[in-house]
């Protein structure tokens, strides 16, 4: 281990460490419950990041993509664990991106009414977002993440060695989420090396989660909702479903849009908008909409966002920092969509 940072997620008796660094996977055996005799390792083909739980273990491989995040996969995992003899004293280790940690995390939450799980995120997005905070879920044909549980892991190991094999597009997707964190903190994250930069993102998410574990959003207390900065438009683009965008790419466009919208509403000045464009640009992420978008459709989709409380709801920058803003005029939302530009 060259450089290692530990971030504590402060959740009382469910507090847990997030270790960030090259080689931190070596800490796995020591972080598992000493009483666990067996460990079910859940991963995907092609990740190839081996972990050693230091006791009897077996690898369970799930499929790829959103279709894998299903109740069917949860049933398959639980049945395979049961046939293998995994007991409620044993543990689960999820090695992969958000698809693996969300699915294995939810299966761990319900198998024998809850088994300890350690997450070993292998994507940048997993390290700074999906594996932190205890939200687990699978999809239904009716919508994403509709069935899930809050189930905190007992530890998270962000081993940056895993990133060596991560495809470029996936890395950029993680950078989109990282760009979001720039605006949730005063720190200049971009100038930091990877390990402290990931750790800084983890710290922000961990602190927000510790303050608002179950997303008890009100209009006065932004709480966990601020983690959705840039996400209102991103979710609309994803829901429209026609665009070739990874999540972090959609978030990058959503960040620029949120900045332009905040400026349109007189909440921030053009220099601050420029800062959003600079960070997104430095990460070589898109800032313009796909060429063939239907702005009216996007406004409709944004008004149906599940975070919407009262009319069009956005997380916007402003004089008091980033906060939830309700009742945004649809005409403004539309006007700014027309203004942010289209990719060629
Ligand atoms: N629970 C949460 O709080 C939360 C937060 C954000 C996102 N998510 C969920 O996370 C999912 C997206 O996660 P993601 O972006 O990590 O995508 P992903 O899990 O689909 O991983 C992307 C691809 O990269 C591959 N891969 C992963 N690590 C690799 C490695 N080290 N080397 C080579 N290939 C590797 C995977 O097999 C997969 O094909 C979504 O389902 C989203 O809903 C959850
Ligand atoms: Zn996101």
Short mmCIF file of N, CA and C and ligand atoms in Angstrom, two decimals, residues 44-47 49 64-66 69 96-102 122-123 125-126 129-132 134-137 139 144-145 162-167 170 173 177 205 224 246-247, ligand 1:
data_model
loop_
_atom_site.label_atom_id
_atom_site.label_comp_id
_atom_site.label_asym_id
_atom_site.label_seq_id
_atom_site.Cartn_x
_atom_site.Cartn_y
_atom_site.Cartn_z
N UNK A 44 -18.61 -9.68 -11.60
CA UNK A 44 -19.02 -9.89 -13.00
C UNK A 44 -17.84 -10.43 -13.79
N UNK A 45 -18.13 -11.16 -14.85
CA UNK A 45 -17.08 -11.58 -15.77
C UNK A 45 -16.44 -10.32 -16.34
N UNK A 46 -15.13 -10.35 -16.51
CA UNK A 46 -14.45 -9.22 -17.14
C UNK A 46 -13.88 -8.22 -16.16
N UNK A 47 -14.27 -8.29 -14.89
CA UNK A 47 -13.71 -7.36 -13.92
C UNK A 47 -12.33 -7.87 -13.47
N UNK A 49 -10.86 -8.62 -10.77
CA UNK A 49 -10.15 -8.05 -9.63
C UNK A 49 -10.31 -9.03 -8.46
N UNK A 64 -24.30 -8.46 -16.80
CA UNK A 64 -23.92 -7.05 -16.97
C UNK A 64 -25.15 -6.18 -17.24
N UNK A 65 -25.03 -4.93 -16.89
CA UNK A 65 -26.02 -3.94 -17.29
C UNK A 65 -27.22 -3.85 -16.38
N UNK A 66 -28.07 -2.85 -16.67
CA UNK A 66 -29.25 -2.58 -15.84
C UNK A 66 -30.19 -3.78 -15.76
N UNK A 69 -29.76 -5.89 -12.78
CA UNK A 69 -30.24 -5.38 -11.49
C UNK A 69 -31.72 -5.73 -11.36
N UNK A 96 -17.17 -4.89 -7.80
CA UNK A 96 -17.61 -4.43 -9.11
C UNK A 96 -18.10 -3.00 -9.08
N UNK A 97 -18.76 -2.62 -10.14
CA UNK A 97 -19.33 -1.28 -10.23
C UNK A 97 -20.68 -1.23 -9.52
N UNK A 98 -21.43 -0.18 -9.79
CA UNK A 98 -22.70 0.02 -9.12
C UNK A 98 -23.71 -1.08 -9.36
N UNK A 99 -23.65 -1.71 -10.52
CA UNK A 99 -24.59 -2.80 -10.78
C UNK A 99 -24.35 -3.94 -9.79
N UNK A 100 -23.09 -4.25 -9.53
CA UNK A 100 -22.76 -5.33 -8.60
C UNK A 100 -23.06 -4.92 -7.16
N UNK A 101 -22.62 -3.72 -6.75
CA UNK A 101 -22.80 -3.35 -5.34
C UNK A 101 -24.29 -3.11 -5.03
N UNK A 102 -25.06 -2.56 -5.98
CA UNK A 102 -26.50 -2.37 -5.73
C UNK A 102 -27.21 -3.73 -5.60
N UNK A 122 -15.10 -1.24 -8.10
CA UNK A 122 -14.01 -1.31 -9.09
C UNK A 122 -14.19 -0.29 -10.20
N UNK A 123 -15.25 0.52 -10.14
CA UNK A 123 -15.38 1.64 -11.08
C UNK A 123 -15.20 2.93 -10.29
N UNK A 125 -17.06 5.50 -10.55
CA UNK A 125 -18.40 5.90 -10.08
C UNK A 125 -18.78 5.14 -8.82
N UNK A 126 -18.41 3.88 -8.78
CA UNK A 126 -18.69 3.08 -7.59
C UNK A 126 -17.95 3.61 -6.37
N UNK A 129 -19.44 7.09 -5.38
CA UNK A 129 -20.89 7.23 -5.25
C UNK A 129 -21.60 5.93 -4.87
N UNK A 130 -21.69 4.99 -5.82
CA UNK A 130 -22.62 3.86 -5.64
C UNK A 130 -22.34 3.01 -4.40
N UNK A 131 -21.06 2.81 -4.07
CA UNK A 131 -20.73 1.89 -2.97
C UNK A 131 -20.81 2.57 -1.60
N UNK A 132 -21.00 3.89 -1.59
CA UNK A 132 -21.00 4.65 -0.34
C UNK A 132 -22.43 5.05 0.01
N UNK A 134 -25.07 3.22 1.55
CA UNK A 134 -26.03 2.21 1.99
C UNK A 134 -27.33 2.12 1.21
N UNK A 135 -27.44 2.84 0.08
CA UNK A 135 -28.64 2.64 -0.72
C UNK A 135 -28.39 1.43 -1.62
N UNK A 136 -29.29 0.45 -1.57
CA UNK A 136 -29.18 -0.69 -2.47
C UNK A 136 -30.53 -0.83 -3.16
N UNK A 137 -30.52 -1.33 -4.38
CA UNK A 137 -31.80 -1.50 -5.08
C UNK A 137 -31.62 -2.29 -6.36
N UNK A 139 -34.00 -3.02 -10.18
CA UNK A 139 -34.99 -2.39 -11.04
C UNK A 139 -36.23 -3.28 -11.22
N UNK A 144 -36.52 2.22 -12.61
CA UNK A 144 -35.21 1.94 -12.00
C UNK A 144 -35.26 2.01 -10.48
N UNK A 145 -34.53 1.16 -9.83
CA UNK A 145 -34.30 1.19 -8.37
C UNK A 145 -35.60 1.22 -7.57
N UNK A 162 -7.76 -1.27 -9.09
CA UNK A 162 -8.83 -1.82 -9.93
C UNK A 162 -9.06 -0.96 -11.17
N UNK A 163 -8.75 0.32 -11.06
CA UNK A 163 -9.07 1.24 -12.15
C UNK A 163 -8.20 1.04 -13.39
N UNK A 164 -7.11 0.29 -13.22
CA UNK A 164 -6.17 0.09 -14.34
C UNK A 164 -6.86 -0.54 -15.54
N UNK A 165 -7.85 -1.40 -15.29
CA UNK A 165 -8.49 -2.10 -16.40
C UNK A 165 -9.84 -1.48 -16.80
N UNK A 166 -10.22 -0.40 -16.12
CA UNK A 166 -11.53 0.19 -16.38
C UNK A 166 -11.56 0.84 -17.77
N UNK A 167 -12.56 0.48 -18.59
CA UNK A 167 -12.64 1.11 -19.92
C UNK A 167 -12.76 2.64 -19.81
N UNK A 170 -16.07 4.30 -19.06
CA UNK A 170 -16.52 4.14 -17.68
C UNK A 170 -15.77 5.10 -16.76
N UNK A 173 -17.28 8.41 -17.09
CA UNK A 173 -18.58 8.44 -16.41
C UNK A 173 -18.36 8.75 -14.92
N UNK A 177 -19.43 12.29 -12.21
CA UNK A 177 -19.92 12.32 -10.83
C UNK A 177 -18.93 13.12 -9.98
N UNK A 205 -19.73 12.67 0.38
CA UNK A 205 -20.91 11.80 0.37
C UNK A 205 -21.14 11.22 1.77
N UNK A 224 -29.53 14.97 1.83
CA UNK A 224 -28.96 14.10 0.82
C UNK A 224 -29.33 14.54 -0.60
N UNK A 246 -23.39 7.80 -21.02
CA UNK A 246 -23.19 7.13 -19.74
C UNK A 246 -23.70 8.09 -18.66
N UNK A 247 -23.98 7.53 -17.48
CA UNK A 247 -24.59 8.34 -16.43
C UNK A 247 -23.78 9.61 -16.15
N1 LIG B 1 -26.59 2.95 -4.62
C1 LIG B 1 -26.25 4.15 -4.98
O1 LIG B 1 -26.21 5.08 -4.15
C2 LIG B 1 -25.91 4.41 -6.41
C3 LIG B 1 -25.32 5.63 -6.77
C4 LIG B 1 -24.96 5.82 -8.10
C5 LIG B 1 -25.18 4.83 -9.03
N2 LIG B 1 -25.78 3.66 -8.66
C6 LIG B 1 -26.02 2.58 -9.65
O2 LIG B 1 -24.79 2.18 -10.17
C7 LIG B 1 -24.99 1.64 -11.47
C8 LIG B 1 -23.90 2.15 -12.40
O3 LIG B 1 -22.66 1.75 -11.88
P1 LIG B 1 -21.33 1.87 -12.73
O4 LIG B 1 -21.26 3.15 -13.43
O5 LIG B 1 -20.23 1.48 -11.81
O6 LIG B 1 -21.55 0.81 -13.90
P2 LIG B 1 -21.47 -0.79 -13.96
O7 LIG B 1 -21.55 -1.40 -12.62
O8 LIG B 1 -22.44 -1.23 -14.98
O9 LIG B 1 -19.99 -1.03 -14.53
C9 LIG B 1 -19.69 -0.62 -15.85
C10 LIG B 1 -18.97 -1.71 -16.62
O10 LIG B 1 -17.61 -1.74 -16.24
C11 LIG B 1 -17.22 -3.08 -15.92
N3 LIG B 1 -16.16 -2.97 -14.91
C12 LIG B 1 -16.32 -2.62 -13.62
N4 LIG B 1 -15.14 -2.51 -13.03
C13 LIG B 1 -14.21 -2.82 -13.95
C14 LIG B 1 -12.79 -2.88 -13.92
N5 LIG B 1 -12.10 -2.53 -12.83
N6 LIG B 1 -12.16 -3.24 -15.05
C15 LIG B 1 -12.85 -3.53 -16.16
N7 LIG B 1 -14.19 -3.47 -16.26
C16 LIG B 1 -14.86 -3.13 -15.16
C17 LIG B 1 -18.47 -3.72 -15.46
O11 LIG B 1 -18.40 -5.14 -15.56
C18 LIG B 1 -19.50 -3.11 -16.37
O12 LIG B 1 -19.54 -3.80 -17.60
C19 LIG B 1 -26.39 2.04 -11.88
O13 LIG B 1 -27.22 0.91 -11.84
C20 LIG B 1 -26.81 3.04 -10.83
O14 LIG B 1 -28.20 3.00 -10.58
C21 LIG B 1 -26.13 3.45 -7.37
#
